[in-house]
Amino acid sequence: MTESRFRLRPPSFMVSLVLPLVVGVLLNAVVRPWLGQQLGGTPRSSGASVRGQDHWWEFDAATRAEHPMLTGFLTTSDGAIAMLLFAVIVLLFAWRFLDPRIRVFRARRAAAAARRSSAGS
């Protein structure tokens, strides 16, 4: 197996944590309300807890037929989007944790293969 010259490094700690949080806040606080208003949707919310309410948008059948992807995105609740971005954070931290271990494993395997090939010569 040949090694690629281009190696994708795991993101830094701050990027792994802050970037998904910023994306989630911008989506839920700015982009989704603006898109919902532009498409003429009706805002809905449920729950009144310490964490706040969960928001989503509902649309009439004509708008759903005309913009199925956008209305599907907007009918997903804010909480579901937050959980999706939390999963992204977990995957980024898992990548950061596993990357050095995989690199060490590959180096050991390559060294063992080199020793076997030089011993066989």
mmCIF file of C-alpha atoms in Angstrom:
data_model
loop_
_atom_site.group_PDB
_atom_site.id
_atom_site.type_symbol
_atom_site.label_atom_id
_atom_site.label_comp_id
_atom_site.label_asym_id
_atom_site.label_seq_id
_atom_site.Cartn_x
_atom_site.Cartn_y
_atom_site.Cartn_z
ATOM 1 C CA MET A 1 0.000 0.000 0.000
ATOM 2 C CA THR A 2 1.503 3.323 -1.007
ATOM 3 C CA GLU A 3 1.300 6.372 1.209
ATOM 4 C CA SER A 4 -0.314 9.446 -0.225
ATOM 5 C CA ARG A 5 1.683 12.683 -0.253
ATOM 6 C CA PHE A 6 -1.380 14.576 0.882
ATOM 7 C CA ARG A 7 -2.363 13.837 4.453
ATOM 8 C CA LEU A 8 -5.457 15.284 6.029
ATOM 9 C CA ARG A 9 -4.700 16.276 9.606
ATOM 10 C CA PRO A 10 -7.336 16.343 12.334
ATOM 11 C CA PRO A 11 -8.513 19.841 13.226
ATOM 12 C CA SER A 12 -7.253 21.593 16.328
ATOM 13 C CA PHE A 13 -9.125 21.392 19.619
ATOM 14 C CA MET A 14 -10.690 24.826 19.229
ATOM 15 C CA VAL A 15 -11.734 24.252 15.620
ATOM 16 C CA SER A 16 -13.242 20.884 16.556
ATOM 17 C CA LEU A 17 -15.325 22.504 19.255
ATOM 18 C CA VAL A 18 -16.014 26.069 18.146
ATOM 19 C CA LEU A 19 -16.700 25.658 14.420
ATOM 20 C CA PRO A 20 -19.701 23.288 14.793
ATOM 21 C CA LEU A 21 -21.082 25.486 17.604
ATOM 22 C CA VAL A 22 -20.822 28.619 15.455
ATOM 23 C CA VAL A 23 -22.457 26.825 12.526
ATOM 24 C CA GLY A 24 -25.302 25.652 14.778
ATOM 25 C CA VAL A 25 -25.922 29.101 16.237
ATOM 26 C CA LEU A 26 -25.877 30.750 12.816
ATOM 27 C CA LEU A 27 -28.216 28.128 11.346
ATOM 28 C CA ASN A 28 -30.723 28.181 14.196
ATOM 29 C CA ALA A 29 -30.634 31.901 15.001
ATOM 30 C CA VAL A 30 -30.162 33.545 11.607
ATOM 31 C CA VAL A 31 -30.480 31.340 8.532
ATOM 32 C CA ARG A 32 -33.501 29.204 9.419
ATOM 33 C CA PRO A 33 -35.740 32.079 10.608
ATOM 34 C CA TRP A 34 -34.855 34.113 7.530
ATOM 35 C CA LEU A 35 -35.539 31.199 5.158
ATOM 36 C CA GLY A 36 -38.763 30.355 6.971
ATOM 37 C CA GLN A 37 -40.041 33.908 6.583
ATOM 38 C CA GLN A 38 -38.977 34.088 2.936
ATOM 39 C CA LEU A 39 -40.890 30.903 2.133
ATOM 40 C CA GLY A 40 -43.969 32.049 4.049
ATOM 41 C CA GLY A 41 -43.870 29.389 6.705
ATOM 42 C CA THR A 42 -45.572 29.373 10.069
ATOM 43 C CA PRO A 43 -43.190 29.247 13.039
ATOM 44 C CA ARG A 44 -43.994 26.575 15.621
ATOM 45 C CA SER A 45 -42.478 25.894 19.007
ATOM 46 C CA SER A 46 -42.955 23.499 21.868
ATOM 47 C CA GLY A 47 -41.761 23.142 25.401
ATOM 48 C CA ALA A 48 -41.114 25.707 28.062
ATOM 49 C CA SER A 49 -38.199 24.432 30.058
ATOM 50 C CA VAL A 50 -35.007 25.832 31.471
ATOM 51 C CA ARG A 51 -33.270 25.183 28.145
ATOM 52 C CA GLY A 52 -35.858 27.097 26.162
ATOM 53 C CA GLN A 53 -38.243 26.178 23.418
ATOM 54 C CA ASP A 54 -37.734 23.970 20.398
ATOM 55 C CA HIS A 55 -38.561 25.750 17.115
ATOM 56 C CA TRP A 56 -39.456 24.589 13.610
ATOM 57 C CA TRP A 57 -41.495 25.805 10.643
ATOM 58 C CA GLU A 58 -44.602 24.436 8.938
ATOM 59 C CA PHE A 59 -45.543 25.053 5.314
ATOM 60 C CA ASP A 60 -48.550 24.561 3.107
ATOM 61 C CA ALA A 61 -48.622 21.767 0.523
ATOM 62 C CA ALA A 62 -47.828 24.059 -2.421
ATOM 63 C CA THR A 63 -44.677 25.404 -0.789
ATOM 64 C CA ARG A 64 -43.574 21.904 0.246
ATOM 65 C CA ALA A 65 -44.032 20.711 -3.347
ATOM 66 C CA GLU A 66 -42.143 23.686 -4.771
ATOM 67 C CA HIS A 67 -39.237 23.621 -2.274
ATOM 68 C CA PRO A 68 -39.020 20.095 -0.836
ATOM 69 C CA MET A 69 -35.395 20.297 0.373
ATOM 70 C CA LEU A 70 -35.710 23.704 2.024
ATOM 71 C CA THR A 71 -39.004 22.912 3.707
ATOM 72 C CA GLY A 72 -37.612 19.563 4.869
ATOM 73 C CA PHE A 73 -34.656 21.371 6.406
ATOM 74 C CA LEU A 74 -36.906 23.956 8.054
ATOM 75 C CA THR A 75 -39.404 21.439 9.440
ATOM 76 C CA THR A 76 -36.543 19.799 11.347
ATOM 77 C CA SER A 77 -36.468 21.161 14.888
ATOM 78 C CA ASP A 78 -33.672 23.321 16.282
ATOM 79 C CA GLY A 79 -32.952 20.621 18.846
ATOM 80 C CA ALA A 80 -32.429 17.985 16.149
ATOM 81 C CA ILE A 81 -29.963 20.242 14.347
ATOM 82 C CA ALA A 82 -28.145 20.893 17.632
ATOM 83 C CA MET A 83 -27.887 17.140 18.284
ATOM 84 C CA LEU A 84 -26.563 16.575 14.752
ATOM 85 C CA LEU A 85 -23.852 19.178 15.310
ATOM 86 C CA PHE A 86 -23.073 17.636 18.700
ATOM 87 C CA ALA A 87 -22.497 14.340 16.869
ATOM 88 C CA VAL A 88 -20.134 16.176 14.491
ATOM 89 C CA ILE A 89 -18.181 17.472 17.512
ATOM 90 C CA VAL A 90 -17.955 13.925 18.907
ATOM 91 C CA LEU A 91 -16.689 12.591 15.554
ATOM 92 C CA LEU A 92 -14.074 15.358 15.294
ATOM 93 C CA PHE A 93 -12.809 14.605 18.803
ATOM 94 C CA ALA A 94 -12.746 10.876 18.023
ATOM 95 C CA TRP A 95 -10.667 11.661 14.929
ATOM 96 C CA ARG A 96 -8.291 13.767 17.038
ATOM 97 C CA PHE A 97 -7.997 10.919 19.562
ATOM 98 C CA LEU A 98 -7.542 8.072 17.075
ATOM 99 C CA ASP A 99 -5.307 9.745 14.467
ATOM 100 C CA PRO A 100 -2.010 9.511 16.405
ATOM 101 C CA ARG A 101 -2.740 5.923 17.402
ATOM 102 C CA ILE A 102 -3.459 4.907 13.807
ATOM 103 C CA ARG A 103 -0.293 6.667 12.661
ATOM 104 C CA VAL A 104 1.806 4.738 15.222
ATOM 105 C CA PHE A 105 0.140 1.451 14.212
ATOM 106 C CA ARG A 106 0.898 2.074 10.522
ATOM 107 C CA ALA A 107 4.509 3.010 11.275
ATOM 108 C CA ARG A 108 5.013 -0.165 13.306
ATOM 109 C CA ARG A 109 3.428 -2.270 10.575
ATOM 110 C CA ALA A 110 5.644 -0.671 7.900
ATOM 111 C CA ALA A 111 8.751 -1.201 10.057
ATOM 112 C CA ALA A 112 7.828 -4.857 10.593
ATOM 113 C CA ALA A 113 7.288 -5.340 6.871
ATOM 114 C CA ALA A 114 10.647 -3.721 6.134
ATOM 115 C CA ARG A 115 12.387 -6.013 8.637
ATOM 116 C CA ARG A 116 10.718 -9.072 7.086
ATOM 117 C CA SER A 117 11.715 -8.077 3.568
ATOM 118 C CA SER A 118 15.322 -7.335 4.574
ATOM 119 C CA ALA A 119 15.543 -10.611 6.529
ATOM 120 C CA GLY A 120 14.244 -12.559 3.536
ATOM 121 C CA SER A 121 16.871 -11.092 1.180
#
